[in-house]
XYZ file of C-alpha atoms in Angstrom:
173
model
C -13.293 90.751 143.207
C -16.466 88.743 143.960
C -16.300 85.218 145.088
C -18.228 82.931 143.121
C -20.116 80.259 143.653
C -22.324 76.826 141.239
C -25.057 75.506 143.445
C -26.273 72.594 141.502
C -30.165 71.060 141.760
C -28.367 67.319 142.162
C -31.552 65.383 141.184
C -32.052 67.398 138.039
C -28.500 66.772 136.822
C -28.942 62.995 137.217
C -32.140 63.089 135.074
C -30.246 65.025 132.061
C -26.773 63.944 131.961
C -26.405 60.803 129.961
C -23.914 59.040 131.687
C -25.978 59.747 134.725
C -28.988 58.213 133.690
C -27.513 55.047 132.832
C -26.371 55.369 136.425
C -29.563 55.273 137.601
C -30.511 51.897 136.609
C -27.758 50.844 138.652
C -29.283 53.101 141.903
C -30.222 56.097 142.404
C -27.170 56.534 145.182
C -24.282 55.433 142.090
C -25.837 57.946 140.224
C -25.415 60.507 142.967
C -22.272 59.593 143.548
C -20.923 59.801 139.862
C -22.531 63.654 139.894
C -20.761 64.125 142.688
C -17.221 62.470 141.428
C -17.897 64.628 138.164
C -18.691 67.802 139.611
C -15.570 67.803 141.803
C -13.830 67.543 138.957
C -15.526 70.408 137.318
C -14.718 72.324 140.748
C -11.186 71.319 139.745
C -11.113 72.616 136.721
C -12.724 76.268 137.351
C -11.179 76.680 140.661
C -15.276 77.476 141.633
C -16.811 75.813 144.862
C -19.865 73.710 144.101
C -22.520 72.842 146.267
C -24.986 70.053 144.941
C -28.535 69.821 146.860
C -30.889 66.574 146.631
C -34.103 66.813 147.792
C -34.927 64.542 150.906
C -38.305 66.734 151.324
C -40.128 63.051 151.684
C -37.743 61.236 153.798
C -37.971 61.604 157.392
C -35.413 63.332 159.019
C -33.387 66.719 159.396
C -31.382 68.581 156.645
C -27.655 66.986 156.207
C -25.085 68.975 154.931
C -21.591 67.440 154.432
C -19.605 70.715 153.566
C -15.465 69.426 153.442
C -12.812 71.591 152.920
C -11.939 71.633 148.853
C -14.838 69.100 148.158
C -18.368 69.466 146.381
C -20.652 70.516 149.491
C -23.099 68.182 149.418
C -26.947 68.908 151.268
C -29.643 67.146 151.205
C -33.169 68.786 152.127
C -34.751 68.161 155.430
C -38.661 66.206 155.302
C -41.059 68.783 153.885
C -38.338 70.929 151.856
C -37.558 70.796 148.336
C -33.755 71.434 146.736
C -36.014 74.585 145.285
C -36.519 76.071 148.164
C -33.109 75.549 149.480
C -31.092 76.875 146.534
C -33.309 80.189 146.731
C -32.487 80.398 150.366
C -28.869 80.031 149.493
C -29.391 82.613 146.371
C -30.866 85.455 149.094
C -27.881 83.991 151.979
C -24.708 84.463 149.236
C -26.551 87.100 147.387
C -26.389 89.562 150.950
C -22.468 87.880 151.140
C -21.617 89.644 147.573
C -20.767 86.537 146.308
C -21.637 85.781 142.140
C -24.164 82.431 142.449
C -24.505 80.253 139.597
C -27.607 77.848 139.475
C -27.291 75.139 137.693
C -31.614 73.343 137.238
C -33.227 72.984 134.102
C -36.389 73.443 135.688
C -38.099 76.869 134.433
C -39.580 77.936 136.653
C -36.736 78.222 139.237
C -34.955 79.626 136.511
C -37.275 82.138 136.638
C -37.289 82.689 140.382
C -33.467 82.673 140.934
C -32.728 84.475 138.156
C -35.373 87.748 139.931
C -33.292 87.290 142.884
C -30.185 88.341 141.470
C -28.018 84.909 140.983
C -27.081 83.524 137.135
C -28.905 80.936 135.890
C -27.414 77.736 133.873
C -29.195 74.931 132.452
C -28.364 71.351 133.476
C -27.688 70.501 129.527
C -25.167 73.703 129.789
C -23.376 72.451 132.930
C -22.971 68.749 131.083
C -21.060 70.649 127.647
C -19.088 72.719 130.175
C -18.083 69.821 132.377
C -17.122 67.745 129.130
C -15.129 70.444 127.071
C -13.034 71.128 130.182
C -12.528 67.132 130.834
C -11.102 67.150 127.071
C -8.775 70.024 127.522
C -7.699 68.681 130.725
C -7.253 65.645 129.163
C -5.691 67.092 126.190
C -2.681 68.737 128.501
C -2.206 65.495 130.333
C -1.625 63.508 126.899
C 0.550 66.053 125.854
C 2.294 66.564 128.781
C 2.894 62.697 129.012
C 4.165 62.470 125.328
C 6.657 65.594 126.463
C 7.749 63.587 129.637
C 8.353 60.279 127.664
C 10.430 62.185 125.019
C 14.276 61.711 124.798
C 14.693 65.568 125.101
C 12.727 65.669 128.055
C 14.713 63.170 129.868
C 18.340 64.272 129.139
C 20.124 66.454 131.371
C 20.457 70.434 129.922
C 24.689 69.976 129.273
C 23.680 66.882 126.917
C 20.777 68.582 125.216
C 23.015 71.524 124.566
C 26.024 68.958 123.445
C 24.135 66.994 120.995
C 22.576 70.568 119.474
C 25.632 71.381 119.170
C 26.894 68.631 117.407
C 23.606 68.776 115.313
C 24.208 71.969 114.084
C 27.968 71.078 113.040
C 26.839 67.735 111.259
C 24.375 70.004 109.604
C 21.363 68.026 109.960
């Protein structure tokens, strides 16, 4: 079975996702963060690392990577490099690793480019209606499984459960 793998253009997530753009007129570093919070939680849900890049291409300094065990690696370029150019490096890097790479970027062009190189392309807009519908089912379960946990039944121990079924079933109700 191949590994698989969402490598997410960070900036261009912030500039689609709603909640994230209201972020941004706090600062552009909540808004990061929030992306971040949210796509751990997506990483959660599939059981798929992420890796989110930012470009940094006009800030000076080298490339930082914070890659954490069971957390969203996060990079940010190095001066003169673009999240583009990254993410295709990574494509080519997993690609000769056999492992399935998912881009996340709305931006076409690197659509285009990633998509010739062999990874799977999804649109930021696509990544946002994924991330949500799993955050309802999740949520879903929890409410569910809180309801279950508050119940009566839930709470009793198995010999009373089975004595007041019992004395249901004699009562006939």
């Amino acid at each position: 079975m191949m590994r698989e793998i969402l490598v997410v253009d960070g900036y261009n997530m912030i500039h689609d996702w709603p909640p994230l753009q209201k972020q941004l007129g706090v600062s552009l570093a909540s808004a990061r963060d929030a992306l971040v919070d949210m796509l751990e939680d997506w990483q959660g849900y599939t059981g798929v690392p992420v890796m989110v890049v930012f470009d940094a291409h006009q800030v000076p300094g080298g490339e930082v990577e914070d890659f954490s065990p069971g957390r969203v690696n996060v990079v940010f370029t190095r001066e003169m490099k673009t999240a583009d150019s990254y993410i295709e490096r990574m494509v080519d890097e997993l690609e000769d690793q056999r492992v399935t790479v998912k881009v996340a970027t709305s931006d076409g062009a690197e659509q285009s480019l990633i998509l010739s190189r062999g990874a799977v392309r999804m649109s930021a807009r696509e990544l946002y209606e994924d991330y949500v519908r799993l955050r309802k089912r999740k949520m879903a379960e929890l409410t569910g499984r809180v309801a279950r946990d508050h119940a009566l039944e839930g709470r009793l121990p198995e010999h009373v459960r089975e004595k007041l079924e019992q004395m249901r079933r004699n009562n006939g109700l």
